[in-house]
Short mmCIF file of C-alpha atoms in Angstrom, two decimals:
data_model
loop_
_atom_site.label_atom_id
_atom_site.label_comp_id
_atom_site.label_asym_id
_atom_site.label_seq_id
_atom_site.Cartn_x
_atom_site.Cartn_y
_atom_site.Cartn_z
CA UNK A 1 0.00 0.00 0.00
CA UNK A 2 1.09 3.30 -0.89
CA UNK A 3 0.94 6.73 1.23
CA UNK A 4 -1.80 7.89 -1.01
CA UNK A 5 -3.77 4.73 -0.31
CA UNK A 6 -3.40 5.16 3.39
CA UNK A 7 -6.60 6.11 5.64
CA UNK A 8 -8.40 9.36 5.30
CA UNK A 9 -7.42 12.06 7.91
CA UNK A 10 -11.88 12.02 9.11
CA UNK A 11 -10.99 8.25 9.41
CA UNK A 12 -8.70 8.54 12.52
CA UNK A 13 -10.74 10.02 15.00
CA UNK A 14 -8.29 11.02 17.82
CA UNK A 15 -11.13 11.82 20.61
CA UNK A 16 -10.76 14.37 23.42
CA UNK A 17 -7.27 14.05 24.03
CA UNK A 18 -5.75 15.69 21.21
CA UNK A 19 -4.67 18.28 23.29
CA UNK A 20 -2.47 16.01 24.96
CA UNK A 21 -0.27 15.74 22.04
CA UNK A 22 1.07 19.47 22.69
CA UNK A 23 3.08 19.81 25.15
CA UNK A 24 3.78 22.62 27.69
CA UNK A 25 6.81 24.71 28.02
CA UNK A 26 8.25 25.07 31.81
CA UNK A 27 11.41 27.81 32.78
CA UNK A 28 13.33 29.04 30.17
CA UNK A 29 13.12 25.66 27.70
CA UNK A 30 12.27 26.62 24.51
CA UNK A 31 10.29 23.90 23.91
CA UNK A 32 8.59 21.31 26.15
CA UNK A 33 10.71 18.84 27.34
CA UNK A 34 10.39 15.03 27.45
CA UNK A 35 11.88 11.57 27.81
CA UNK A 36 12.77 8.66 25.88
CA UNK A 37 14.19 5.89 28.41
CA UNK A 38 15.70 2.36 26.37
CA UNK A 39 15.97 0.87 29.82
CA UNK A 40 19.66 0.52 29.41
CA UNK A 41 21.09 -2.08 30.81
CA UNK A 42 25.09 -1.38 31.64
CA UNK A 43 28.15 -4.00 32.64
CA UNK A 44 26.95 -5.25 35.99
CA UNK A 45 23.86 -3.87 36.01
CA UNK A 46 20.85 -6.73 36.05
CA UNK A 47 17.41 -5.77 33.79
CA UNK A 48 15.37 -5.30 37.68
CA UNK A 49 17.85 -2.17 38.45
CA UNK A 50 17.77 -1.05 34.90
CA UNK A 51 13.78 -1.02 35.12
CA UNK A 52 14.05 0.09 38.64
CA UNK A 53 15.59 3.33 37.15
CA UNK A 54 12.58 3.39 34.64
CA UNK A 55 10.73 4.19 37.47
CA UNK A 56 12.65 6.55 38.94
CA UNK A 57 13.03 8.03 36.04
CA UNK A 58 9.22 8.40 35.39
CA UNK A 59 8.92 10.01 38.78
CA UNK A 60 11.38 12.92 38.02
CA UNK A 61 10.13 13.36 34.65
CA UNK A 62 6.88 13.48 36.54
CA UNK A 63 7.97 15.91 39.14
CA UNK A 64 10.01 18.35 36.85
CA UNK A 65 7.47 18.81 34.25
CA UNK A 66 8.73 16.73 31.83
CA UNK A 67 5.42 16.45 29.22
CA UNK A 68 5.76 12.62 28.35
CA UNK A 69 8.27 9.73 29.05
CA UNK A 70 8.37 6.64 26.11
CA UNK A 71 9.75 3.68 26.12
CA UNK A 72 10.84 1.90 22.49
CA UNK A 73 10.62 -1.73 21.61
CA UNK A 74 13.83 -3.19 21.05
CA UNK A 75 14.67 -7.07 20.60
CA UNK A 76 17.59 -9.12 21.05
CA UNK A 77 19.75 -6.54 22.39
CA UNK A 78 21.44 -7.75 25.38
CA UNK A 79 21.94 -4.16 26.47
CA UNK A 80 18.20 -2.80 25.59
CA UNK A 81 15.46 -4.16 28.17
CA UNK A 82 12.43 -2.55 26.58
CA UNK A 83 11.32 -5.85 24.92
CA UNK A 84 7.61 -5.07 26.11
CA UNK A 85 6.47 -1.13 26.09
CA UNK A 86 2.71 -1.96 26.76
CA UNK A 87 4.12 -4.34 30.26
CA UNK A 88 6.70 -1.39 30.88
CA UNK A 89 3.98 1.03 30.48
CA UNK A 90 1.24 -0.80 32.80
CA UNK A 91 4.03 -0.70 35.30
CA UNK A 92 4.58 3.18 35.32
CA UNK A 93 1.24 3.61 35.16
CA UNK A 94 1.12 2.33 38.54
CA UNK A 95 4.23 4.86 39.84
CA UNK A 96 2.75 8.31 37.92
CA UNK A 97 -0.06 9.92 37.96
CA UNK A 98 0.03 13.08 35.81
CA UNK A 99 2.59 12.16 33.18
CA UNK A 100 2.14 10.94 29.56
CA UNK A 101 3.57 7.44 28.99
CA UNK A 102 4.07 5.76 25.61
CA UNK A 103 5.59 4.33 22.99
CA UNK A 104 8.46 5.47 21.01
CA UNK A 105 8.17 2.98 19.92
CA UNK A 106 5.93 -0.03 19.04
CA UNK A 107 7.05 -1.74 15.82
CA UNK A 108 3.78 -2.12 13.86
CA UNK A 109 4.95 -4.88 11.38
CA UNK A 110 6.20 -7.06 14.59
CA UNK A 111 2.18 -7.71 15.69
CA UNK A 112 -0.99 -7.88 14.71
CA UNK A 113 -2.78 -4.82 14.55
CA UNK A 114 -5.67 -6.16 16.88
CA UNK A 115 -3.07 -6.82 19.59
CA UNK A 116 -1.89 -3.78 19.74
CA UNK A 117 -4.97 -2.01 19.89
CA UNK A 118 -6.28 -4.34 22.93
CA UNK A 119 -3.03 -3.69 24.68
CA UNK A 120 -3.24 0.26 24.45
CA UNK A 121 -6.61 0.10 24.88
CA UNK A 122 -6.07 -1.74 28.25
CA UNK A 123 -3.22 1.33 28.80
CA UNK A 124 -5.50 4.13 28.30
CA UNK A 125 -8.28 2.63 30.94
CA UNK A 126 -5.57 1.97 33.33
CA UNK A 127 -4.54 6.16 32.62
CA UNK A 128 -7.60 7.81 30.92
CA UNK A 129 -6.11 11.08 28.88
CA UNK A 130 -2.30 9.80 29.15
CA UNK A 131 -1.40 7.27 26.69
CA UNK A 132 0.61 8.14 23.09
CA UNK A 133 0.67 5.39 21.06
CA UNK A 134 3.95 5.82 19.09
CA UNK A 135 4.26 3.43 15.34
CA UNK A 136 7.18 2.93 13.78
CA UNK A 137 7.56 0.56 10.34
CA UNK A 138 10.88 -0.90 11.02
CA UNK A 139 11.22 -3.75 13.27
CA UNK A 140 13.38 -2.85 15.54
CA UNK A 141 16.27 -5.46 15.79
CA UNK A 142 18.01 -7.60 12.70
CA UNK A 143 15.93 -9.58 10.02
CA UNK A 144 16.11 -13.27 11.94
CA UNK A 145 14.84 -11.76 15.39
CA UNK A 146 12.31 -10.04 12.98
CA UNK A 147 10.90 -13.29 11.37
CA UNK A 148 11.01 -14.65 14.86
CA UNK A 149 8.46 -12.09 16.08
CA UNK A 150 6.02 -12.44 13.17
CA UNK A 151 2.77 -14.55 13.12
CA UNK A 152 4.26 -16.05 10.02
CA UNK A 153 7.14 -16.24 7.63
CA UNK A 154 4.93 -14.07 4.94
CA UNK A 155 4.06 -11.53 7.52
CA UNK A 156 4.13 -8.03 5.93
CA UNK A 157 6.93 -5.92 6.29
CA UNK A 158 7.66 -2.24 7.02
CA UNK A 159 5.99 -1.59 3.11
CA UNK A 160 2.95 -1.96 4.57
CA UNK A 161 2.84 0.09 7.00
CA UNK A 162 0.14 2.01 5.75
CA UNK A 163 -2.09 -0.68 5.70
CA UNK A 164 -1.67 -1.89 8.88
CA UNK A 165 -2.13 1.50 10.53
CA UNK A 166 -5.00 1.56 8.81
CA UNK A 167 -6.68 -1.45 10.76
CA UNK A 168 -4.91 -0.54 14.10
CA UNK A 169 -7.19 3.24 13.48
CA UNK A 170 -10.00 0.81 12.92
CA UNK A 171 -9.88 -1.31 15.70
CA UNK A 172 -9.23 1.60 18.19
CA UNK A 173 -12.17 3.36 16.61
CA UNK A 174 -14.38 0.39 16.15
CA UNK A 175 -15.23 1.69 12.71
CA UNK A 176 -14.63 -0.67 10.24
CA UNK A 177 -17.94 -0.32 7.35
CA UNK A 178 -20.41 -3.06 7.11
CA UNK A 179 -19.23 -5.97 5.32
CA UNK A 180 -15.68 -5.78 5.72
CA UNK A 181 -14.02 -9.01 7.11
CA UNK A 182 -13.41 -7.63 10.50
CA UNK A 183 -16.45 -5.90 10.96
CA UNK A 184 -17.42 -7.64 13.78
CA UNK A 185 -14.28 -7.80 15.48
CA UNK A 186 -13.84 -5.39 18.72
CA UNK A 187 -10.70 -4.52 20.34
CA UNK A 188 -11.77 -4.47 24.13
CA UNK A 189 -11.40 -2.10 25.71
CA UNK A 190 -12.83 0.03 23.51
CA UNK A 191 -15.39 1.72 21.87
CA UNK A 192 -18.00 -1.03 21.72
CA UNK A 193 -18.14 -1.13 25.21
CA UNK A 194 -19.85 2.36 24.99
CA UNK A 195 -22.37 1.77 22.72
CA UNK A 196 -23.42 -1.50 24.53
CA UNK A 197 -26.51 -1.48 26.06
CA UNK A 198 -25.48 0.57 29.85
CA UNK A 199 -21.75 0.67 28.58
CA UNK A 200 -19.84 3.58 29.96
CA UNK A 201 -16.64 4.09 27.97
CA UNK A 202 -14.28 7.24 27.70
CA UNK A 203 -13.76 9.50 24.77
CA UNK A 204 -10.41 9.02 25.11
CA UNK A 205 -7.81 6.81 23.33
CA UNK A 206 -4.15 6.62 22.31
CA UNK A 207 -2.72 9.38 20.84
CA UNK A 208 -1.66 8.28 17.59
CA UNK A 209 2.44 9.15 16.82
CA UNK A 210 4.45 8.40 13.67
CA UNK A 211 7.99 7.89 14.50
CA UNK A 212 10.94 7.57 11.39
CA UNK A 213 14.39 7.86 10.61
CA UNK A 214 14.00 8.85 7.03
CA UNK A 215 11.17 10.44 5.12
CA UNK A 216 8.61 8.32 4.57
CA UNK A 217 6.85 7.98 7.95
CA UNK A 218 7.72 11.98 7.88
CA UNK A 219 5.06 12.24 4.51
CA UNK A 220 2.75 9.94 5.79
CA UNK A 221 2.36 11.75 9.02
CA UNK A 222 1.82 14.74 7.38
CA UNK A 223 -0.99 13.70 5.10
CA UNK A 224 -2.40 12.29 8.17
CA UNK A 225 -2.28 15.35 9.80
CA UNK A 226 -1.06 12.99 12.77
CA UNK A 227 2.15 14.28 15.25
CA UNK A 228 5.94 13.01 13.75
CA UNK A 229 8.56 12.37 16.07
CA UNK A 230 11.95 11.77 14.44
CA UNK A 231 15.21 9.43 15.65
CA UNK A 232 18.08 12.80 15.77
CA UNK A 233 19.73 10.12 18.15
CA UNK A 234 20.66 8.36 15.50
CA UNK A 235 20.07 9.59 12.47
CA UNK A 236 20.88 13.24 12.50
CA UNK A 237 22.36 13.67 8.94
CA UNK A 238 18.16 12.94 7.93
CA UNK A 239 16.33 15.63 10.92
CA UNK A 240 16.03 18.51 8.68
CA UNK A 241 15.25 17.15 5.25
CA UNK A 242 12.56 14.87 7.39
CA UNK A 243 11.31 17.54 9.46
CA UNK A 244 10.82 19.49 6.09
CA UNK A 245 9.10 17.09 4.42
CA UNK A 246 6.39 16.45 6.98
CA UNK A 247 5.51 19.89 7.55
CA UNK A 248 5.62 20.07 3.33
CA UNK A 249 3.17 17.37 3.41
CA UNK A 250 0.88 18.18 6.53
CA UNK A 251 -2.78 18.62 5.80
CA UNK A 252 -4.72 19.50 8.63
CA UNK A 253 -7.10 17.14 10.53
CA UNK A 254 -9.11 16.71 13.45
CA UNK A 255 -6.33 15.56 15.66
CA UNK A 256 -3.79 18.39 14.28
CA UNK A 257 -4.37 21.91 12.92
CA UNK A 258 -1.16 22.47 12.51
CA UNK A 259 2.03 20.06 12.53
CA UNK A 260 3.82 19.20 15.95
CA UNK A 261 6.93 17.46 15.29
CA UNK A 262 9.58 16.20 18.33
CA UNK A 263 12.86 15.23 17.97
CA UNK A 264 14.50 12.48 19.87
CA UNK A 265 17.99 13.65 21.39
CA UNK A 266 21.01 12.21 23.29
CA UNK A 267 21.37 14.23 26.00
CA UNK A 268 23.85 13.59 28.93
CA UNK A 269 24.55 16.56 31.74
CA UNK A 270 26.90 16.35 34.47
CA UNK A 271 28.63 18.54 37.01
CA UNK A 272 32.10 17.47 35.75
CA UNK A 273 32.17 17.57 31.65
CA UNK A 274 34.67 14.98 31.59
CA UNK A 275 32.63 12.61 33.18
CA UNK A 276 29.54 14.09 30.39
CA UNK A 277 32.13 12.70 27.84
CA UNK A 278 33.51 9.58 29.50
CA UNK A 279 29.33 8.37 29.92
CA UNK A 280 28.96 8.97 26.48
CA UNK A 281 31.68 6.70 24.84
CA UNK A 282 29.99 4.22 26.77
CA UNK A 283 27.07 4.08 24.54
CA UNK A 284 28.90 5.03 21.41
CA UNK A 285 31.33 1.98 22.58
CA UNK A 286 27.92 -0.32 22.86
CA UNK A 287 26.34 0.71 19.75
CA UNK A 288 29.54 0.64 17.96
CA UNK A 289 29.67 -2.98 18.66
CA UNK A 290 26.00 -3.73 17.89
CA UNK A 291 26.54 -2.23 14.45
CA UNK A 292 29.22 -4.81 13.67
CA UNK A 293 27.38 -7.72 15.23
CA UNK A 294 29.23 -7.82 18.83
CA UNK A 295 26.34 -8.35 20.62
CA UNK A 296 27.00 -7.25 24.83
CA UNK A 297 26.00 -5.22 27.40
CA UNK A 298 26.85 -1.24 27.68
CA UNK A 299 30.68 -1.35 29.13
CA UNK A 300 31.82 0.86 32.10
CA UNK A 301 33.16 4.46 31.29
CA UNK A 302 36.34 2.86 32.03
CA UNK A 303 36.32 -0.35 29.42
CA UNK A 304 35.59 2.72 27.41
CA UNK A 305 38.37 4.51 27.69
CA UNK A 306 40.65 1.97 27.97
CA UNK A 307 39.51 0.01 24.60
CA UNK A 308 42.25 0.26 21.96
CA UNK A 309 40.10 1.78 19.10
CA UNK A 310 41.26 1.31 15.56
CA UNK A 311 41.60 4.42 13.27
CA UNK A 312 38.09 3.22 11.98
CA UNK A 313 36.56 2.45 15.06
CA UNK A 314 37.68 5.87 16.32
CA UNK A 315 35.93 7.71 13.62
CA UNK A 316 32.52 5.69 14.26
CA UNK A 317 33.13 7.16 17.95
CA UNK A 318 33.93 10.63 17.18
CA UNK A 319 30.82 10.57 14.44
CA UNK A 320 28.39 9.26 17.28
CA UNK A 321 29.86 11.55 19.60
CA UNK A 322 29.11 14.36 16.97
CA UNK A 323 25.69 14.18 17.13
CA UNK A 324 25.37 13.61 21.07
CA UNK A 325 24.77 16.73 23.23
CA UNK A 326 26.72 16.49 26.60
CA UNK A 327 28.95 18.40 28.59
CA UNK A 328 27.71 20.50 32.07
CA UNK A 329 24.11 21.47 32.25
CA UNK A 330 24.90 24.98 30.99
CA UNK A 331 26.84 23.52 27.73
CA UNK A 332 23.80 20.77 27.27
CA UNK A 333 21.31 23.37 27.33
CA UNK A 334 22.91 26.05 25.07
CA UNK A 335 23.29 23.22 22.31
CA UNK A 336 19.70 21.66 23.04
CA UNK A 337 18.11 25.71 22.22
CA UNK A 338 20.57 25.81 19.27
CA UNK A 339 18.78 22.52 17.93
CA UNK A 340 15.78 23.61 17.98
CA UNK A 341 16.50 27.09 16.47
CA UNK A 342 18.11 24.66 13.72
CA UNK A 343 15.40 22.21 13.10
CA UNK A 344 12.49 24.14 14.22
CA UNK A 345 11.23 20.83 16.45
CA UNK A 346 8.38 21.55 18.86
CA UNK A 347 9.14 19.20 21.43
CA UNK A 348 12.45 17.54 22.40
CA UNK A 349 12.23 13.69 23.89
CA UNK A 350 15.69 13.66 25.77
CA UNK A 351 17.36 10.06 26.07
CA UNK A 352 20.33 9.55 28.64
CA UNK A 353 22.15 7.00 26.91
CA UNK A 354 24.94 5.86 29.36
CA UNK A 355 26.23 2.90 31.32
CA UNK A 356 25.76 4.12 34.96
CA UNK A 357 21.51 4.29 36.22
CA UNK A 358 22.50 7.00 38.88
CA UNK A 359 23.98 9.13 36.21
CA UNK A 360 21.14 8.92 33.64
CA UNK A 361 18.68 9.71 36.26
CA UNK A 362 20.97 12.97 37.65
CA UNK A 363 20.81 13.98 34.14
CA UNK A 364 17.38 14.72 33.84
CA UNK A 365 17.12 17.01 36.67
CA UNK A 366 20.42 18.99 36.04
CA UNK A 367 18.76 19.43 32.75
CA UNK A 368 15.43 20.54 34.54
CA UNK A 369 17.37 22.88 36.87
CA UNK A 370 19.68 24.18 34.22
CA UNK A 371 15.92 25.56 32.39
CA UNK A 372 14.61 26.28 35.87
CA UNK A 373 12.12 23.84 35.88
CA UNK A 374 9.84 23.56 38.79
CA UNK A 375 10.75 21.86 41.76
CA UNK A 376 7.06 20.03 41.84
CA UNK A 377 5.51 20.82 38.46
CA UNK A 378 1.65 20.21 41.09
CA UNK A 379 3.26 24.07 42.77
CA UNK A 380 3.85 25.33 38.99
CA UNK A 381 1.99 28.55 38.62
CA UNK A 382 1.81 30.01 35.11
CA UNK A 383 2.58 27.21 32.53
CA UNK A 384 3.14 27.94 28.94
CA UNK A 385 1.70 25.67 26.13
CA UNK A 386 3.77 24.62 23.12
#
């Protein structure tokens, strides 16, 4: 299926909690801030401390004013514990209250569509108003793991995308026309539930987000008139020309007047800049590895330091390193503003992407007090929308 063939914009009925897709700005940020947490899990480090920090890392993000926190299906990664956003999710559902939790994100072409609608579904009655449902069309780990994960080995691929968005919108709407095969399937929860006889169902449900790496997801958000969020982490080279092309292609619709695109960034603050750097080359270290197949968990600033790079490997390094902002809080939030002067991005989803838990999480609220950031976002007393 092609972008033109994809779903009308009338067809995706976002509900009452469009608003919840624009964020607010807080202090002197010049955009509103959020989080994108892989649940990293570092050399001696087991996956219940890494998802420990999850938590604690939803409560600051919670506390600051952080808009949203997503998690981002991963698989096979032995340094990536975010297997399961929709169990991750339920979790910090249970340790937040006001915060918007999500997916950033679920790889559509890994499930069936009906799946994934019961499990956000599920999500958004556990937190009425708070879920984003982020998409993306790859599948989020190498091609073997990939035909692992699918119902079958012709399971559709990332080309079809737009077809399988197009059922998920129909099962969360429960509006598939008379006649069609599925007709009289219902993703529960959901809307049936409210048009049963004495059913009582919200207006709300998941936020639909289209997250990319290149430009395709980019156009078809736009002609959705649906919110983009795009991977600067790691592909920064693309952010502009993507960026561009969404807001090229962006037709309004009822969940979007106007487009609202974030950018995902690598962010790391610390009170000693040397220690900003040394965290870094951790994860430029691990994902180094993962591109050539070395498989492992995130090494210790120190393995990093000490590893006897190759002219080659060096240059990966200093490339990754290029396009991750760290440093003190003052340095990290003087390159985050020029970013978004650069890309013109409404909404930055910062990812700490080191080795050491107590580090990632200290990161988040230098950042917050570098922007001056409320203390408890529930004392804030003049908020500013994005």
């Amino acid at each position: 299926m092609t972008i033109k063939e994809a779903p009308a914009v009338g067809e995706l009925r976002q509900g009452s909690d469009a608003n919840g897709i624009r964020g607010t700005i807080r202090g002197s940020a010049p955009v509103p801030l959020s989080v994108l947490d892989l649940v990293i899990v570092g050399k001696g480090v087991s996956a219940t401390e890494a998802l420990a920090t999850n938590v604690e890392i939803a409560k600051t993000a919670e506390t600051r004013g952080y808009h949203r926190m997503w998690v981002a299906e991963h698989h096979s990664m032995p340094h990536v514990a975010s297997t399961s956003p929709a169990v991750i999710l339920a979790h910090l559902i249970a340790h937040t209250s006001t915060l918007r939790l999500g997916s950033g994100g679920v790889m559509l072409p890994n499930h069936a569509p009906l799946v994934i609608a019961e499990q956000f579904g599920t999500l958004e009655a556990l937190a009425p108003g708070r879920i984003d449902l982020g998409l993306g069309r790859a599948p989020g780990t190498d091609g073997a793991t990939a035909a692992a994960l699918r119902r079958s080995a012709s399971h559709e691929g990332g080309d079809e995308f737009p077809r399988q968005l197009a059922e998920l919108t129909h099962f969360l709407d429960d509006s598939f026309p008379d006649g069609h095969a599925y007709s009289k399937i219902h993703a529960i929860p959901g809307p049936v539930q409210g048009s049963s006889e004495g059913g009582v169902q919200s207006a709300d449900r998941p936020s639909i987000w289209l997250l990319g790496s290149s430009g395709f997801s980019a156009q078809l958000a736009g002609a959705l008139g649906l919110p983009f969020s795009f991977a600067h982490h790691f592909s920064a080279a693309n952010t502009v020309p993507a960026l561009a092309l969404y807001r090229d292609s962006f037709r309004p619709s009822a969940v979007l007047d106007r487009p609202y695109a974030s950018i995902g960034v690598s962010a790391i603050a610390t009170e000693d800049p040397a220690e900003a750097r040394r965290q870094a080359a951790t994860a430029a270290l691990s994902m180094m590895r993962l591109r050539t197949g070395q498989l492992g968990l995130v090494p210790t600033p120190d393995d990093a330091e000490s590893y006897p790079y190759s002219p080659a490997e060096q240059e990966f390094i200093d490339s990754w390193l290029a396009n991750v902002v760290y440093g003190d809080p003052e340095t990290v939030t003087s390159e985050l503003n020029e970013l978004v002067e650069r890309t013109g991005a409404n909404e930055l989803v910062l990812t700490a992407n080191a080795h050491t838990p107590a580090v990632r999480l200290r990161s988040y609220e230098l950042i917050a007090d570098a922007y001056g950031l409320p203390k408890d976002v529930a004392l804030e007393a003049h908020p500013r929308q994005g």
